[in-house]
Amino acid sequence: MSEPMIVASGLAKGFTLHTQGGTRLAVLAGVDFSVAAGECVALDGPSGSGKSSFLRLLYGNYRADAGRIAVRHRDDWVDLVTAPPRRVLAVRRETVGYVSQFLRVLPRVSARMLVAEPLRARGVAADAALARADALLERLGIPARLRGLAPATFSGGEQQRVNIARGLIADHPVLLLDEPTAALDAANRDRVVALIRAARDRGAAIVGIFHDAAVRAAVADRLFGFAAPSPRPVG
Amino acid sequence: MTATMPINDPPPLLTVDGLTKHYDRHVGCAAVSFTLWPGEVLGLVGESGSGKTTLLACLAGRLTPSAGAVRFRTRAGAVVDVHRVAEPERRRLMRTEWGLVHQTPRDGLRLDVSAGANIGERLLTAGERHYGRIRATALDWLAAVEIDQARIDHRPSTFSGGMQQRLQIARTLVNRPQLVYMDEPTGGLDVSVQARLLDLLRRLVSDLGLAAVLVTHDLGVVRLLSDRLIVMRAGRVVEAGLTDQVLDDPQHPYTQLLVSSVLSV
Ligand SMILES: Nc1ncnc2c1ncn2[C@@H]1O[C@H](COP(=O)(O)OP(=O)(O)OP(=O)(O)O)[C@@H](O)[C@H]1O
Ligand SMILES: Nc1ncnc2c1ncn2[C@@H]1O[C@H](COP(=O)(O)OP(=O)(O)OP(=O)(O)O)[C@@H](O)[C@H]1O
Ligand SMILES: [Mg+2]
Ligand SMILES: [Mg+2]
């Protein structure tokens, strides 16, 4: 199972801070990267080196200044850097899942509905999607009494587990994880590690940021390093 | 490795090309172009006076643009130029193919007739004559927008602002248009009512497969409801893209200012 799922080349990303006198931050330059099905790559580097930015580029959330990000979508390759918005949305629906560091809660939407949403977006019937959401939340230790509530009042660790369930439920062929275990205690961390390993074993290509060395050792097949940041003010 | 693109996209619902509206000396909006597909929600943000309401009025066929064209694909599959079709046909399209939710609910309601009559009006003009069915549909819609069904015979002038806004939405959506234009649908409502309305709009959009162009100054609303986002300033589009791209990685100085002015979206 060494079929490449993402092949990025010559990626560059910087930010121009117009509200701060046009300061220019150069974050990434000339990055070449690939990840294959059934492989888990851990992004490694100091704070501010661009790990989260890189993950967001792979999701089409940040826009690259140069380079390409070829994603294997269905039986085709889509370049996320140049793809029109509709294509990026289709890639996210079917191919690339993303677990952000924090859950974005929606007013009045229950945890189980939030988790079921990626399946609903693919046309899975409500009953079936909710049943899978319940099962996954159960595995993540979210009790039944919480599942029907909107997560706005949940603890940080509970919200993060809802977020992980939402990211993992649709069995995306590619998973991007930004510190998925950061807010969790040891028992819950182990549950998440088990789910990540299961996803990898079913053939998902996984790219993640794992600050916890034990988690990283448990899930990652190799590291991909980022150099310390070198902000370069211009003008 | 090739980056071929499968050509399985449905035809667009709305194609806007170089739309421009001048008022005497003022620019209302200028050179606005975009494409909207069935079921897509497009957010439209920009400072006061940037041309959002003007643009919506041109899109909805209520205002004649100075230049440019709006092409709409009807259910029957015909592509019509909204500003070139004959007036009776345009009126028919405005009642059946798309709807406009006004920022001020009073502009979009008939205050002198009951809530039920407000909802039933579009069904009547579409040819429905069976009183019982119209009333049943009106009751269903009152429930859908969370208005007590017992209020069906009350006039909207006796409703709160939030109820009026929800009634306007029911009245606009009752005959299942393909597209709805919404001008600040949550403006002027208190926060808890806003949350309910947003939840309602989210469900309607996904259950009915409705496409929408949504004007709002609330970036949280945009994040929640829209797939794509257009940022306008002084009548022009300064930035456009996927909603989360534009909000998380804004490129234009004005968009950066807009995003940095709110606490967290
Ligand atoms: N949307 C943005 N606008 C402006 N600058 C940004 C934006 N996102 C990231 N940056 C900057 O890019 C640099 C890299 O940030 P990033 O979040 O990618 O680092 P990181 O490696 O994930 O760090 P950490 O380990 O602390 O999470 C930082 O200087 C950050 O301030
Ligand atoms: N009927 C009119 N006659 C003359 N000028 C007009 C007319 N309607 C709007 N304008 C001008 O056109 C510009 C765009 O107005 P528009 O109402 O479209 O802005 P908007 O983006 O909807 O603003 P807001 O967020 O305040 O509702 C403004 O400068 C406005 O003064
Ligand atoms: Mg980070
Ligand atoms: Mg306006």
XYZ file of C-alpha atoms and ligand atoms in Angstrom:
564
model
C 0.000 0.000 0.000
C 2.371 2.685 -1.137
C 0.059 4.486 -3.485
C 0.728 8.229 -3.110
C -2.342 10.217 -2.008
C -0.850 13.703 -1.787
C 2.162 14.930 -3.730
C 3.128 18.546 -3.013
C 5.990 20.280 -4.751
C 7.658 23.667 -4.565
C 5.163 24.923 -2.008
C 5.630 28.469 -0.751
C 3.521 30.382 1.744
C 3.888 33.777 3.333
C 1.595 36.346 4.883
C 1.411 40.055 4.172
C 0.003 41.779 7.238
C -1.673 44.821 5.731
C -3.083 45.900 9.080
C 0.435 45.936 10.527
C 2.261 48.172 8.109
C 2.468 45.552 5.373
C 4.887 43.329 7.289
C 5.745 40.254 5.257
C 6.154 36.878 6.982
C 7.828 34.191 4.880
C 6.725 30.908 6.419
C 7.291 28.117 3.878
C 9.455 27.966 0.770
C 10.240 25.178 -1.675
C 8.501 22.433 0.310
C 8.309 19.031 -1.393
C 6.205 16.430 0.351
C 4.276 13.279 -0.253
C 2.222 10.838 1.766
C 0.978 7.422 0.710
C -2.060 5.342 1.587
C -1.591 3.462 4.862
C 1.140 5.800 6.071
C 1.190 8.276 8.961
C 3.580 11.231 8.718
C 4.191 13.453 11.755
C 5.076 17.091 11.099
C 7.947 18.136 13.305
C 9.477 21.510 14.092
C 9.532 24.362 16.589
C 6.582 26.575 17.373
C 5.934 28.993 14.532
C 7.805 26.934 11.943
C 4.685 26.528 9.819
C 3.315 23.071 10.661
C -0.294 24.175 11.061
C -0.017 26.435 8.025
C 1.233 23.504 5.977
C -1.663 21.318 7.127
C -4.112 24.085 6.195
C -2.535 24.320 2.740
C -3.140 20.579 2.308
C -6.810 21.174 3.165
C -7.150 24.099 0.756
C -7.834 26.389 3.704
C -4.753 28.574 3.142
C -3.806 29.638 -0.348
C -0.313 28.775 -1.563
C 1.842 31.495 -3.097
C 3.614 28.983 -5.349
C 3.806 25.277 -6.024
C 1.228 22.570 -6.383
C -0.650 20.154 -4.146
C -1.816 17.144 -6.111
C -4.453 15.150 -4.259
C -5.673 11.789 -5.444
C -9.432 12.355 -5.638
C -11.512 9.432 -6.901
C -9.427 8.139 -9.791
C -7.997 11.489 -10.625
C -5.523 14.091 -9.449
C -6.708 17.516 -8.372
C -4.282 20.390 -7.798
C -5.650 22.168 -4.724
C -3.642 25.298 -5.508
C -5.477 25.972 -8.750
C -8.751 24.058 -8.292
C -11.936 26.160 -8.306
C -13.798 26.381 -4.960
C -16.397 23.788 -5.943
C -13.688 21.238 -6.656
C -12.002 21.918 -3.332
C -15.326 21.337 -1.568
C -15.777 18.026 -3.391
C -12.254 16.961 -2.369
C -13.075 17.785 1.253
C -16.374 15.953 1.137
C -14.944 12.741 -0.241
C -11.198 12.612 0.079
C -9.558 14.867 2.640
C -10.734 15.132 6.254
C -9.339 17.640 8.720
C -9.405 17.746 12.504
C -8.700 21.269 13.672
C -7.370 22.024 17.105
C -10.668 23.387 18.350
C -14.271 22.439 17.712
C -16.396 25.054 16.023
C -19.729 24.749 17.792
C -22.925 25.648 16.010
C -25.855 27.140 17.862
C -28.507 24.537 18.714
C -26.804 21.700 16.816
C -26.298 18.597 18.975
C -22.998 16.718 19.248
C -24.370 13.681 17.407
C -25.721 15.848 14.573
C -22.404 17.686 14.260
C -20.577 14.373 14.047
C -23.062 12.917 11.545
C -22.829 15.932 9.252
C -19.929 14.786 7.034
C -21.887 11.608 6.260
C -25.095 13.548 5.654
C -23.177 15.781 3.219
C -22.385 12.651 1.216
C -26.037 11.716 1.083
C -26.121 9.067 3.853
C -29.621 8.832 5.378
C -30.116 10.615 8.708
C -30.807 7.450 10.736
C -27.762 5.612 9.482
C -25.497 8.642 9.899
C -26.702 9.272 13.455
C -26.265 5.617 14.380
C -22.645 5.744 13.255
C -22.118 9.029 15.080
C -23.438 7.466 18.301
C -21.189 4.439 17.932
C -18.106 6.572 17.338
C -18.907 8.939 20.218
C -19.380 5.875 22.420
C -15.913 4.643 21.459
C -14.555 8.059 22.363
C -16.172 7.914 25.768
C -18.846 10.599 25.217
C -21.826 9.374 27.269
C -25.288 9.086 25.714
C -26.665 11.853 27.927
C -24.282 14.378 26.317
C -24.688 13.331 22.699
C -28.045 15.022 22.214
C -26.807 18.352 23.583
C -25.099 21.181 21.731
C -21.399 21.031 22.691
C -21.122 24.722 23.576
C -21.172 23.793 27.282
C -18.892 20.735 26.998
C -15.446 20.629 28.596
C -12.403 21.226 26.401
C -11.604 17.511 26.246
C -15.200 16.579 25.419
C -15.313 19.151 22.636
C -12.060 17.872 21.229
C -13.374 14.314 21.161
C -16.521 15.475 19.344
C -14.226 17.233 16.900
C -12.208 14.051 16.352
C -15.354 11.997 15.831
C -16.524 14.514 13.227
C -13.167 14.299 11.467
C -12.937 10.501 11.494
C -16.531 9.435 10.874
C -16.465 9.612 7.089
C -13.425 7.349 6.598
C -11.740 9.879 4.353
C -8.822 8.418 2.365
C -6.654 11.297 3.642
C -6.719 12.625 7.214
C -5.087 15.815 8.467
C -4.818 16.068 12.258
C -3.692 19.207 14.113
C -2.825 18.169 17.666
C -5.814 15.881 18.075
C -4.856 14.789 21.602
C -3.790 18.152 23.034
C -6.729 18.612 25.444
C -7.125 14.963 26.486
C -6.322 12.931 29.593
C -4.361 9.671 29.307
C -7.354 7.349 28.928
C -8.926 9.428 26.197
C -5.594 9.933 24.504
C -5.289 6.143 24.221
C -8.759 5.898 22.695
C -7.830 8.475 20.053
C -4.512 6.770 19.349
C -6.382 3.501 18.759
C -8.723 5.224 16.283
C -5.846 6.855 14.399
C -4.042 3.532 14.117
C -7.226 1.858 12.920
C -7.642 4.547 10.254
C -4.079 4.017 9.097
C -4.507 0.238 9.035
C -7.583 0.529 6.818
C -5.378 2.433 4.373
C -5.847 6.112 5.197
C -2.957 8.459 4.462
C -2.465 10.493 7.642
C -0.573 13.747 8.184
C -0.550 14.996 11.728
C 0.945 17.297 14.312
C 1.461 15.468 17.600
C 3.250 17.368 20.344
C 2.961 14.435 22.731
C 6.034 12.244 22.119
C 4.250 9.069 23.255
C 1.373 9.677 20.830
C 3.789 10.388 18.026
C 5.741 7.210 18.701
C 2.511 5.230 18.757
C 1.114 6.448 15.423
C 3.827 7.932 13.179
C 5.771 5.980 10.564
C 8.114 8.874 9.838
C 8.742 12.541 10.599
C 8.700 15.480 8.229
C 10.763 18.376 9.585
C 10.210 22.128 9.484
C 13.017 24.610 10.087
C 12.839 27.372 12.671
C 10.943 30.429 11.436
C 12.833 33.247 9.758
C 10.486 36.216 9.466
C 11.767 38.607 6.873
C 10.266 42.087 7.105
C 10.057 43.830 3.764
C 9.442 47.472 2.871
C 0.735 12.719 -13.248
C -2.008 14.731 -14.876
C -4.497 17.019 -13.212
C -7.424 16.345 -15.428
C -10.810 17.466 -14.290
C -13.888 15.353 -14.787
C -16.629 17.312 -16.511
C -19.494 16.178 -14.324
C -20.567 19.575 -13.039
C -24.230 20.437 -13.449
C -24.923 23.613 -15.426
C -24.819 26.797 -13.331
C -28.016 28.243 -11.898
C -26.939 31.858 -12.111
C -24.290 33.520 -14.239
C -23.540 37.159 -13.475
C -21.408 39.000 -15.952
C -19.994 42.498 -15.503
C -22.996 43.742 -13.574
C -22.865 47.510 -13.086
C -25.372 49.957 -11.654
C -24.840 53.712 -11.645
C -27.099 56.097 -9.752
C -26.846 59.642 -11.157
C -23.282 60.235 -10.048
C -22.910 57.418 -7.559
C -21.617 53.966 -8.313
C -24.031 51.389 -6.892
C -22.031 48.367 -7.957
C -19.468 47.889 -10.696
C -18.240 45.006 -12.856
C -19.520 42.241 -10.582
C -19.173 38.755 -12.046
C -19.717 35.351 -10.464
C -21.356 31.996 -11.031
C -23.680 30.166 -8.660
C -24.517 26.461 -8.857
C -27.694 24.753 -7.657
C -27.747 24.306 -3.889
C -24.823 26.650 -3.275
C -24.843 29.426 -0.689
C -22.873 32.538 -1.563
C -22.140 35.072 1.177
C -21.819 38.766 0.364
C -20.088 41.064 2.833
C -18.821 44.631 2.677
C -19.063 47.941 4.466
C -22.180 50.072 4.476
C -22.746 51.612 1.051
C -20.548 49.079 -0.753
C -23.404 48.092 -3.060
C -24.763 44.864 -1.590
C -28.447 45.803 -1.638
C -28.033 47.346 -5.084
C -26.472 44.130 -6.350
C -29.266 41.983 -4.872
C -31.923 44.207 -6.410
C -30.264 43.854 -9.835
C -29.902 40.081 -9.424
C -33.537 39.709 -8.391
C -34.742 41.708 -11.403
C -36.061 44.602 -9.322
C -33.553 47.137 -10.564
C -32.305 47.540 -14.129
C -28.499 47.529 -14.308
C -26.558 50.113 -16.320
C -24.439 47.356 -17.857
C -23.852 43.637 -17.636
C -26.151 40.644 -17.580
C -27.764 38.182 -15.175
C -28.558 34.782 -16.658
C -30.753 32.361 -14.762
C -31.440 28.709 -15.542
C -35.094 27.843 -14.955
C -36.393 24.491 -13.739
C -37.428 23.793 -17.304
C -33.775 24.157 -18.300
C -34.123 27.423 -20.226
C -31.446 30.053 -19.643
C -33.064 33.494 -19.437
C -31.487 36.925 -19.364
C -33.277 38.343 -16.319
C -33.268 41.922 -17.638
C -34.143 41.139 -21.251
C -37.224 38.951 -20.823
C -40.627 40.579 -21.162
C -42.051 42.098 -17.980
C -44.852 39.523 -17.387
C -42.371 36.680 -17.735
C -39.938 38.366 -15.352
C -42.740 38.766 -12.809
C -43.581 35.100 -13.134
C -39.941 34.114 -12.627
C -39.694 36.366 -9.572
C -42.631 34.539 -8.016
C -41.715 30.988 -8.934
C -37.989 30.576 -9.522
C -36.457 32.831 -6.907
C -37.402 34.906 -3.900
C -36.109 37.947 -2.049
C -36.043 38.240 1.741
C -35.877 41.933 2.587
C -33.790 43.298 5.399
C -36.860 44.985 6.843
C -39.561 42.304 7.180
C -42.284 44.910 6.652
C -41.013 45.441 3.089
C -41.517 41.773 2.355
C -44.859 41.190 4.077
C -48.449 42.297 3.570
C -49.301 43.781 6.899
C -53.034 44.123 6.209
C -53.766 40.398 5.821
C -53.288 37.410 8.125
C -50.114 35.390 8.549
C -51.798 32.491 6.775
C -52.719 34.695 3.818
C -49.142 35.968 3.637
C -47.861 32.431 3.305
C -50.628 31.333 0.949
C -50.285 34.191 -1.522
C -47.633 32.611 -3.726
C -49.587 29.348 -3.797
C -52.668 31.241 -4.987
C -50.781 33.034 -7.732
C -49.318 29.678 -8.752
C -52.869 28.460 -9.349
C -53.715 26.561 -6.159
C -57.441 27.036 -5.442
C -58.121 24.461 -2.731
C -58.569 26.468 0.478
C -57.983 23.489 2.786
C -54.683 22.613 1.144
C -53.460 26.202 1.250
C -54.314 26.427 4.933
C -52.645 23.095 5.682
C -49.477 24.212 3.881
C -49.515 27.522 5.761
C -49.773 25.633 9.061
C -46.862 23.395 8.096
C -44.745 26.418 7.288
C -45.626 28.200 10.499
C -44.377 25.121 12.332
C -41.251 24.971 10.167
C -40.330 28.554 11.053
C -41.326 27.993 14.692
C -44.309 30.306 14.873
C -47.212 29.119 17.036
C -49.808 27.720 14.622
C -52.548 29.352 16.661
C -51.343 32.679 15.237
C -52.327 31.773 11.667
C -55.223 34.244 11.544
C -53.338 37.081 13.193
C -51.908 39.945 11.207
C -48.109 40.202 11.060
C -48.328 43.736 12.478
C -49.037 42.024 15.816
C -45.853 39.894 15.552
C -42.429 40.623 17.012
C -39.593 41.550 14.656
C -38.122 38.060 14.813
C -41.496 36.451 14.090
C -42.027 38.809 11.153
C -38.637 37.854 9.769
C -39.477 34.156 10.040
C -42.893 34.734 8.470
C -41.222 36.523 5.567
C -38.969 33.525 5.064
C -41.955 31.137 5.079
C -43.796 33.362 2.606
C -40.773 33.424 0.292
C -39.966 29.715 0.445
C -43.483 28.225 0.381
C -43.448 27.460 -3.323
C -39.917 26.075 -3.215
C -37.932 28.553 -5.309
C -34.562 27.370 -6.598
C -32.805 30.429 -5.263
C -33.372 32.921 -2.489
C -31.754 36.328 -2.064
C -31.492 37.371 1.578
C -30.590 40.871 2.717
C -29.377 40.766 6.328
C -31.895 38.133 7.429
C -30.582 38.191 11.000
C -30.064 41.952 11.227
C -31.794 43.732 14.070
C -32.678 40.527 15.922
C -31.515 39.711 19.412
C -28.870 37.049 19.725
C -31.047 34.104 20.818
C -33.542 34.748 18.011
C -30.626 35.015 15.570
C -29.366 31.588 16.608
C -32.783 30.033 15.992
C -33.137 31.717 12.642
C -29.674 30.582 11.591
C -30.385 27.022 12.581
C -33.623 27.221 10.604
C -31.899 28.640 7.515
C -29.227 25.963 7.691
C -31.838 23.219 7.761
C -33.940 24.738 4.990
C -30.943 25.190 2.761
C -29.846 21.585 3.186
C -33.326 20.000 3.186
C -34.666 21.913 0.176
C -31.388 22.014 -1.742
C -31.918 25.741 -1.933
C -29.321 28.051 -3.437
C -28.896 31.422 -1.755
C -27.118 34.734 -1.993
C -26.831 35.998 1.545
C -25.949 39.573 2.452
C -24.794 40.046 6.017
C -22.352 42.042 8.073
C -21.959 39.136 10.489
C -18.928 37.014 9.617
C -20.122 34.295 12.011
C -23.290 33.929 9.960
C -21.244 33.762 6.794
C -18.991 31.075 8.254
C -22.022 29.054 9.270
C -24.112 29.289 6.147
C -22.103 30.075 3.056
C -19.908 27.881 0.879
C -18.300 30.779 -0.908
C -17.794 34.406 -0.062
C -17.562 37.672 -1.968
C -16.133 40.774 -0.320
C -17.264 44.124 -1.740
C -15.946 47.599 -1.301
C -17.076 50.783 -3.034
C -19.224 48.803 -5.437
C -16.510 46.382 -6.486
C -15.556 42.837 -5.600
C -12.182 42.988 -3.837
C -11.870 39.334 -2.884
C -13.734 36.080 -3.506
C -13.218 32.428 -2.724
C -14.130 29.596 -0.404
C -15.579 31.084 2.763
C -12.987 29.601 5.095
C -10.121 30.622 2.789
C -11.252 34.212 2.658
C -11.826 34.400 6.429
C -8.729 32.458 7.563
C -6.242 33.647 4.947
C -7.541 37.021 3.752
C -5.418 38.620 1.033
C -6.879 42.066 0.419
C -6.146 44.838 2.948
C -9.858 45.546 3.350
C -10.690 41.878 4.032
C -7.890 41.698 6.583
C -9.276 44.737 8.314
C -12.771 43.258 8.298
C -11.613 39.939 9.729
C -9.347 41.507 12.338
C -12.154 43.750 13.569
C -14.157 40.872 15.018
C -13.132 38.814 18.004
C -13.360 35.333 16.580
C -15.119 33.855 13.610
N -3.702 33.473 8.966
C -2.495 33.924 9.288
N -2.213 35.228 9.113
C -1.018 35.717 9.418
N 0.018 34.984 9.879
C -0.198 33.683 10.087
C -1.449 33.092 9.801
N -1.369 31.763 10.093
C -0.114 31.547 10.534
N 0.606 32.690 10.528
C 2.009 32.835 10.920
O 2.752 31.822 10.286
C 3.777 31.335 11.148
C 3.643 29.827 11.287
O 2.473 29.547 12.050
P 1.930 28.077 12.262
O 0.681 28.182 13.030
O 1.882 27.401 10.945
O 3.105 27.434 13.154
P 3.191 26.034 13.879
O 4.440 25.379 13.395
O 1.926 25.269 13.718
O 3.391 26.469 15.401
P 2.833 25.800 16.771
O 3.675 24.602 17.017
O 3.062 26.869 17.762
O 1.389 25.488 16.580
C 3.622 32.100 12.451
O 4.518 33.173 12.442
C 2.207 32.609 12.389
O 2.055 33.800 13.118
N -31.822 54.957 -5.084
C -30.580 55.433 -4.956
N -30.244 56.625 -5.512
C -28.982 57.104 -5.400
N -27.977 56.452 -4.782
C -28.257 55.268 -4.233
C -29.566 54.689 -4.291
N -29.539 53.506 -3.641
C -28.275 53.336 -3.203
N -27.506 54.388 -3.568
C -26.057 54.540 -3.289
O -25.385 53.413 -3.853
C -24.365 52.962 -2.970
C -24.608 51.503 -2.607
O -25.788 51.417 -1.806
P -26.366 50.027 -1.268
O -27.672 50.308 -0.636
O -26.340 49.045 -2.355
O -25.270 49.664 -0.166
P -25.209 48.452 0.863
O -23.912 47.762 0.610
O -26.442 47.650 0.783
O -25.102 49.208 2.257
P -25.708 48.818 3.708
O -24.780 47.784 4.269
O -25.611 50.111 4.466
O -27.111 48.341 3.522
C -24.391 53.914 -1.785
O -23.402 54.886 -2.003
C -25.768 54.515 -1.818
O -25.771 55.811 -1.278
Mg 0.311 24.720 15.070
Mg -28.057 47.284 2.157
